[in-house]
Amino acid sequence: MEKKTYYIAVGSGEMPEPEEATGNFKFEIQATEEEVVKLQEMFEELTTNEEDTAVRATISNRSDKENNADDWNLTEIYRMLHELGTPDTRRHIEAMHVLPRT
């Protein structure tokens, strides 16, 4: 499949193609349509988990399990961005130290 350029804003989960990109995007990736769909699903899951976490924040005996799920989802997003990213994107993610060392 053909890869296209997308710009990613992790905080908002936006990923427009270059001709639609306006705003503050930190990451540039080259991805197929299938990879973009997978990334969108990961952002949706992260958003759902964040909403659930906000509701559970009022519960005093909250486990770290929910926080760990959020951390894992965000790490997987950065891992995919690193894999699909341009050299500048990869360097930026590496400088952030958000991925576990292998």
PDB file of N, CA, C and O in Angstrom, residues 5-18 20-29 36 39-40 42-44 46-47 50 74 77-78 81 89 92-93 96:
ATOM      1  N   THR A   5       2.064  11.161   3.888  1.00  0.00           N
ATOM      2  CA  THR A   5       2.567  11.937   5.010  1.00  0.00           C
ATOM      3  C   THR A   5       1.386  12.425   5.849  1.00  0.00           C
ATOM      4  O   THR A   5       0.391  12.906   5.317  1.00  0.00           O
ATOM      5  N   TYR A   6       1.523  12.286   7.167  1.00  0.00           N
ATOM      6  CA  TYR A   6       0.533  12.791   8.119  1.00  0.00           C
ATOM      7  C   TYR A   6       1.279  13.538   9.206  1.00  0.00           C
ATOM      8  O   TYR A   6       2.417  13.210   9.532  1.00  0.00           O
ATOM      9  N   TYR A   7       0.608  14.522   9.773  1.00  0.00           N
ATOM     10  CA  TYR A   7       1.155  15.270  10.898  1.00  0.00           C
ATOM     11  C   TYR A   7       0.293  14.962  12.109  1.00  0.00           C
ATOM     12  O   TYR A   7      -0.935  14.986  12.028  1.00  0.00           O
ATOM     13  N   ILE A   8       0.944  14.677  13.228  1.00  0.00           N
ATOM     14  CA  ILE A   8       0.247  14.184  14.413  1.00  0.00           C
ATOM     15  C   ILE A   8       0.373  15.154  15.578  1.00  0.00           C
ATOM     16  O   ILE A   8       1.466  15.615  15.895  1.00  0.00           O
ATOM     17  N   ALA A   9      -0.757  15.405  16.220  1.00  0.00           N
ATOM     18  CA  ALA A   9      -0.792  16.127  17.489  1.00  0.00           C
ATOM     19  C   ALA A   9      -1.302  15.121  18.526  1.00  0.00           C
ATOM     20  O   ALA A   9      -2.479  14.779  18.529  1.00  0.00           O
ATOM     21  N   VAL A  10      -0.412  14.624  19.359  1.00  0.00           N
ATOM     22  CA  VAL A  10      -0.769  13.566  20.302  1.00  0.00           C
ATOM     23  C   VAL A  10      -1.842  14.031  21.292  1.00  0.00           C
ATOM     24  O   VAL A  10      -2.778  13.302  21.590  1.00  0.00           O
ATOM     25  N   GLY A  11      -1.726  15.251  21.790  1.00  0.00           N
ATOM     26  CA  GLY A  11      -2.680  15.739  22.784  1.00  0.00           C
ATOM     27  C   GLY A  11      -4.118  15.719  22.309  1.00  0.00           C
ATOM     28  O   GLY A  11      -5.032  15.371  23.053  1.00  0.00           O
ATOM     29  N   SER A  12      -4.340  16.066  21.046  1.00  0.00           N
ATOM     30  CA  SER A  12      -5.701  16.115  20.506  1.00  0.00           C
ATOM     31  C   SER A  12      -6.040  14.889  19.669  1.00  0.00           C
ATOM     32  O   SER A  12      -7.197  14.668  19.326  1.00  0.00           O
ATOM     33  N   GLY A  13      -5.031  14.099  19.310  1.00  0.00           N
ATOM     34  CA  GLY A  13      -5.262  12.929  18.476  1.00  0.00           C
ATOM     35  C   GLY A  13      -5.515  13.268  17.017  1.00  0.00           C
ATOM     36  O   GLY A  13      -5.960  12.424  16.255  1.00  0.00           O
ATOM     37  N   GLU A  14      -5.202  14.489  16.617  1.00  0.00           N
ATOM     38  CA  GLU A  14      -5.408  14.892  15.232  1.00  0.00           C
ATOM     39  C   GLU A  14      -4.298  14.337  14.354  1.00  0.00           C
ATOM     40  O   GLU A  14      -3.150  14.278  14.770  1.00  0.00           O
ATOM     41  N   MET A  15      -4.651  13.962  13.100  1.00  0.00           N
ATOM     42  CA  MET A  15      -3.651  13.493  12.153  1.00  0.00           C
ATOM     43  C   MET A  15      -4.081  13.774  10.716  1.00  0.00           C
ATOM     44  O   MET A  15      -4.373  12.852   9.968  1.00  0.00           O
ATOM     45  N   PRO A  16      -4.069  15.031  10.351  1.00  0.00           N
ATOM     46  CA  PRO A  16      -4.443  15.378   8.976  1.00  0.00           C
ATOM     47  C   PRO A  16      -3.322  15.091   7.986  1.00  0.00           C
ATOM     48  O   PRO A  16      -2.161  14.968   8.354  1.00  0.00           O
ATOM     49  N   GLU A  17      -3.713  15.003   6.728  1.00  0.00           N
ATOM     50  CA  GLU A  17      -2.731  14.922   5.653  1.00  0.00           C
ATOM     51  C   GLU A  17      -2.161  16.325   5.460  1.00  0.00           C
ATOM     52  O   GLU A  17      -2.757  17.313   5.907  1.00  0.00           O
ATOM     53  N   PRO A  18      -1.004  16.455   4.803  1.00  0.00           N
ATOM     54  CA  PRO A  18      -0.327  17.759   4.685  1.00  0.00           C
ATOM     55  C   PRO A  18      -1.203  18.900   4.194  1.00  0.00           C
ATOM     56  O   PRO A  18      -1.145  20.000   4.728  1.00  0.00           O
ATOM     57  N   GLU A  20      -4.213  19.452   4.641  1.00  0.00           N
ATOM     58  CA  GLU A  20      -5.211  19.838   5.636  1.00  0.00           C
ATOM     59  C   GLU A  20      -4.582  20.269   6.959  1.00  0.00           C
ATOM     60  O   GLU A  20      -5.278  20.671   7.878  1.00  0.00           O
ATOM     61  N   ALA A  21      -3.286  20.182   7.076  1.00  0.00           N
ATOM     62  CA  ALA A  21      -2.601  20.434   8.346  1.00  0.00           C
ATOM     63  C   ALA A  21      -2.476  21.924   8.621  1.00  0.00           C
ATOM     64  O   ALA A  21      -1.901  22.672   7.850  1.00  0.00           O
ATOM     65  N   THR A  22      -3.050  22.326   9.718  1.00  0.00           N
ATOM     66  CA  THR A  22      -2.853  23.666  10.262  1.00  0.00           C
ATOM     67  C   THR A  22      -2.731  23.491  11.762  1.00  0.00           C
ATOM     68  O   THR A  22      -3.302  22.582  12.340  1.00  0.00           O
ATOM     69  N   GLY A  23      -1.979  24.321  12.404  1.00  0.00           N
ATOM     70  CA  GLY A  23      -1.857  24.194  13.843  1.00  0.00           C
ATOM     71  C   GLY A  23      -0.502  23.684  14.273  1.00  0.00           C
ATOM     72  O   GLY A  23       0.457  23.677  13.512  1.00  0.00           O
ATOM     73  N   ASN A  24      -0.456  23.211  15.499  1.00  0.00           N
ATOM     74  CA  ASN A  24       0.796  22.833  16.133  1.00  0.00           C
ATOM     75  C   ASN A  24       0.931  21.309  16.156  1.00  0.00           C
ATOM     76  O   ASN A  24       0.484  20.645  17.081  1.00  0.00           O
ATOM     77  N   PHE A  25       1.551  20.757  15.121  1.00  0.00           N
ATOM     78  CA  PHE A  25       1.758  19.325  15.037  1.00  0.00           C
ATOM     79  C   PHE A  25       3.221  19.014  15.288  1.00  0.00           C
ATOM     80  O   PHE A  25       4.104  19.622  14.708  1.00  0.00           O
ATOM     81  N   LYS A  26       3.483  18.056  16.162  1.00  0.00           N
ATOM     82  CA  LYS A  26       4.855  17.766  16.571  1.00  0.00           C
ATOM     83  C   LYS A  26       5.499  16.651  15.774  1.00  0.00           C
ATOM     84  O   LYS A  26       6.706  16.586  15.679  1.00  0.00           O
ATOM     85  N   PHE A  27       4.686  15.756  15.232  1.00  0.00           N
ATOM     86  CA  PHE A  27       5.246  14.555  14.641  1.00  0.00           C
ATOM     87  C   PHE A  27       4.812  14.386  13.189  1.00  0.00           C
ATOM     88  O   PHE A  27       3.640  14.515  12.868  1.00  0.00           O
ATOM     89  N   GLU A  28       5.774  14.041  12.339  1.00  0.00           N
ATOM     90  CA  GLU A  28       5.498  13.750  10.940  1.00  0.00           C
ATOM     91  C   GLU A  28       5.745  12.269  10.723  1.00  0.00           C
ATOM     92  O   GLU A  28       6.796  11.744  11.109  1.00  0.00           O
ATOM     93  N   ILE A  29       4.761  11.593  10.129  1.00  0.00           N
ATOM     94  CA  ILE A  29       4.898  10.164   9.871  1.00  0.00           C
ATOM     95  C   ILE A  29       4.586   9.866   8.413  1.00  0.00           C
ATOM     96  O   ILE A  29       3.946  10.660   7.724  1.00  0.00           O
ATOM     97  N   VAL A  36      -2.892   4.250   9.587  1.00  0.00           N
ATOM     98  CA  VAL A  36      -3.586   5.426  10.118  1.00  0.00           C
ATOM     99  C   VAL A  36      -4.847   4.999  10.871  1.00  0.00           C
ATOM    100  O   VAL A  36      -5.143   5.525  11.943  1.00  0.00           O
ATOM    101  N   LEU A  39      -3.785   3.691  14.202  1.00  0.00           N
ATOM    102  CA  LEU A  39      -3.398   4.793  15.074  1.00  0.00           C
ATOM    103  C   LEU A  39      -4.635   5.538  15.588  1.00  0.00           C
ATOM    104  O   LEU A  39      -4.717   5.886  16.770  1.00  0.00           O
ATOM    105  N   GLN A  40      -5.626   5.739  14.721  1.00  0.00           N
ATOM    106  CA  GLN A  40      -6.868   6.394  15.141  1.00  0.00           C
ATOM    107  C   GLN A  40      -7.570   5.567  16.217  1.00  0.00           C
ATOM    108  O   GLN A  40      -8.081   6.122  17.186  1.00  0.00           O
ATOM    109  N   MET A  42      -6.144   3.601  18.334  1.00  0.00           N
ATOM    110  CA  MET A  42      -5.359   3.746  19.566  1.00  0.00           C
ATOM    111  C   MET A  42      -5.679   5.073  20.260  1.00  0.00           C
ATOM    112  O   MET A  42      -5.810   5.120  21.487  1.00  0.00           O
ATOM    113  N   PHE A  43      -5.835   6.153  19.491  1.00  0.00           N
ATOM    114  CA  PHE A  43      -6.207   7.441  20.072  1.00  0.00           C
ATOM    115  C   PHE A  43      -7.613   7.379  20.680  1.00  0.00           C
ATOM    116  O   PHE A  43      -7.855   7.934  21.751  1.00  0.00           O
ATOM    117  N   GLU A  44      -8.534   6.706  20.001  1.00  0.00           N
ATOM    118  CA  GLU A  44      -9.894   6.560  20.528  1.00  0.00           C
ATOM    119  C   GLU A  44      -9.896   5.793  21.842  1.00  0.00           C
ATOM    120  O   GLU A  44     -10.592   6.145  22.787  1.00  0.00           O
ATOM    121  N   LEU A  46      -7.405   5.571  23.938  1.00  0.00           N
ATOM    122  CA  LEU A  46      -6.791   6.443  24.942  1.00  0.00           C
ATOM    123  C   LEU A  46      -7.809   7.452  25.460  1.00  0.00           C
ATOM    124  O   LEU A  46      -7.916   7.672  26.669  1.00  0.00           O
ATOM    125  N   THR A  47      -8.596   8.040  24.562  1.00  0.00           N
ATOM    126  CA  THR A  47      -9.621   9.010  24.959  1.00  0.00           C
ATOM    127  C   THR A  47     -10.658   8.357  25.858  1.00  0.00           C
ATOM    128  O   THR A  47     -11.039   8.917  26.887  1.00  0.00           O
ATOM    129  N   GLU A  50      -9.141   7.807  29.236  1.00  0.00           N
ATOM    130  CA  GLU A  50      -8.995   9.062  29.968  1.00  0.00           C
ATOM    131  C   GLU A  50     -10.333   9.511  30.552  1.00  0.00           C
ATOM    132  O   GLU A  50     -10.403  10.004  31.674  1.00  0.00           O
ATOM    133  N   LEU A  74      -0.618   5.145  25.803  1.00  0.00           N
ATOM    134  CA  LEU A  74       0.169   6.279  25.332  1.00  0.00           C
ATOM    135  C   LEU A  74       1.551   5.818  24.851  1.00  0.00           C
ATOM    136  O   LEU A  74       2.042   6.271  23.815  1.00  0.00           O
ATOM    137  N   ILE A  77       1.181   4.342  21.442  1.00  0.00           N
ATOM    138  CA  ILE A  77       1.022   5.389  20.428  1.00  0.00           C
ATOM    139  C   ILE A  77       2.389   5.944  20.055  1.00  0.00           C
ATOM    140  O   ILE A  77       2.720   6.060  18.870  1.00  0.00           O
ATOM    141  N   TYR A  78       3.194   6.282  21.060  1.00  0.00           N
ATOM    142  CA  TYR A  78       4.532   6.804  20.772  1.00  0.00           C
ATOM    143  C   TYR A  78       5.401   5.768  20.065  1.00  0.00           C
ATOM    144  O   TYR A  78       6.195   6.112  19.192  1.00  0.00           O
ATOM    145  N   LEU A  81       4.308   5.879  16.470  1.00  0.00           N
ATOM    146  CA  LEU A  81       4.785   7.112  15.849  1.00  0.00           C
ATOM    147  C   LEU A  81       6.284   7.021  15.563  1.00  0.00           C
ATOM    148  O   LEU A  81       6.756   7.481  14.525  1.00  0.00           O
ATOM    149  N   THR A  89      11.226  12.955  13.551  1.00  0.00           N
ATOM    150  CA  THR A  89      10.209  12.487  14.500  1.00  0.00           C
ATOM    151  C   THR A  89      10.807  11.453  15.442  1.00  0.00           C
ATOM    152  O   THR A  89      10.588  11.506  16.656  1.00  0.00           O
ATOM    153  N   HIS A  92      13.029  13.133  17.962  1.00  0.00           N
ATOM    154  CA  HIS A  92      12.241  13.883  18.938  1.00  0.00           C
ATOM    155  C   HIS A  92      11.654  12.941  20.001  1.00  0.00           C
ATOM    156  O   HIS A  92      11.731  13.223  21.198  1.00  0.00           O
ATOM    157  N   ILE A  93      11.077  11.831  19.559  1.00  0.00           N
ATOM    158  CA  ILE A  93      10.495  10.868  20.504  1.00  0.00           C
ATOM    159  C   ILE A  93      11.579  10.268  21.394  1.00  0.00           C
ATOM    160  O   ILE A  93      11.387  10.112  22.603  1.00  0.00           O
ATOM    161  N   MET A  96      12.465  12.553  24.133  1.00  0.00           N
ATOM    162  CA  MET A  96      11.414  12.667  25.152  1.00  0.00           C
ATOM    163  C   MET A  96      11.536  11.571  26.215  1.00  0.00           C
ATOM    164  O   MET A  96      10.953  11.691  27.286  1.00  0.00           O
TER     165      MET A  96
END
